[in-house]
Coordinates of C-alpha atoms in Angstrom, one line a residue:
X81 CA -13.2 1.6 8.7
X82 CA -14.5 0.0 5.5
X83 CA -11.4 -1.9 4.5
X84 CA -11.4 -3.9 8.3
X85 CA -15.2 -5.0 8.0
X86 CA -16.2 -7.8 5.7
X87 CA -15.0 -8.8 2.5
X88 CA -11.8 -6.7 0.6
X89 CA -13.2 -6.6 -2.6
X90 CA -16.3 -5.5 -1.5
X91 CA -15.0 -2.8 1.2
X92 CA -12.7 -1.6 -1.9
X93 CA -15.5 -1.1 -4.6
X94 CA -17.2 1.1 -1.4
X95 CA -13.9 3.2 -0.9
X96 CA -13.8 3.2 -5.0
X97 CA -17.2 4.8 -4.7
X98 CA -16.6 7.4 -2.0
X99 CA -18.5 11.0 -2.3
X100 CA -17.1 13.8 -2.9
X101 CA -14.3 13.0 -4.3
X102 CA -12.2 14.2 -2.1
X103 CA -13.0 11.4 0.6
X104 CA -12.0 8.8 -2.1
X105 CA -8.5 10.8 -2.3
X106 CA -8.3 10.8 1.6
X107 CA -9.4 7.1 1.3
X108 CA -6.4 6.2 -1.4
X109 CA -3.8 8.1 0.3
X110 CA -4.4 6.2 3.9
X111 CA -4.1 2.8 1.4
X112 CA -1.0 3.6 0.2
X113 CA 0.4 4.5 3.5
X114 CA -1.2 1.6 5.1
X115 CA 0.8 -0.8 2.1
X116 CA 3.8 1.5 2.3
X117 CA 4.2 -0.2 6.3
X118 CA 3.4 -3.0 5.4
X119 CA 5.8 -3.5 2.6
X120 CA 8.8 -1.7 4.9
X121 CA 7.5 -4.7 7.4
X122 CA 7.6 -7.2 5.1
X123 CA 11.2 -6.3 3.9
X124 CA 12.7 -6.1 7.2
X125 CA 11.2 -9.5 8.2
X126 CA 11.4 -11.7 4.9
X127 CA 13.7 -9.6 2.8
X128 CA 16.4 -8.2 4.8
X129 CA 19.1 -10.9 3.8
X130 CA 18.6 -10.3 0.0
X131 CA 15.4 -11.7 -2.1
X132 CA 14.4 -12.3 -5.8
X133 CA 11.5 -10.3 -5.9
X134 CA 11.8 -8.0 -9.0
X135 CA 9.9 -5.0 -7.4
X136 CA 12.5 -4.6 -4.6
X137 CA 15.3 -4.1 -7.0
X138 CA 13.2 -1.9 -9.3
X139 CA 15.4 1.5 -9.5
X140 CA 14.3 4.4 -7.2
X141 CA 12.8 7.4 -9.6
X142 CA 13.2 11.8 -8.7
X143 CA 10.3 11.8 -6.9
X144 CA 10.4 8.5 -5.2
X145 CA 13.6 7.5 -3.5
X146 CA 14.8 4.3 -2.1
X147 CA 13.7 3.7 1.1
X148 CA 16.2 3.8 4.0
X149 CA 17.1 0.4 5.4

């Protein structure tokens, strides 16, 4: 809820400062779910035909694996 009111910076210092801890890790997980469909969004619909940027060519690691097209 604090990310779609007001300012980002703002609303992510507040996240940033989330107690107990464990609400910040709940917090950072939904963000990186919430950039990981944005990203698969963004590829499909800017990206698909072939692009330069260097982070979509960047090789998949063990525990992170390409994403399916």
């Amino acid at each position: 809820m604090l990310i779609s009111r007001g300012r980002i910076d703002e609303q992510l210092g507040k996240v940033a400062g989330l107690a107990p801890v464990e609400e910040r890790r709940k917090a950072f997980r939904l963000l990186i779910a919430l950039l990981t469909i944005a990203d698969a969004r963004r590829r499909k619909r800017f990206c698909s035909g072939g692009c330069s940027h260097w982070w979509h060519r960047l090789p998949p690691s063990p525990d992170n694996p390409a994403p399916q097209s």
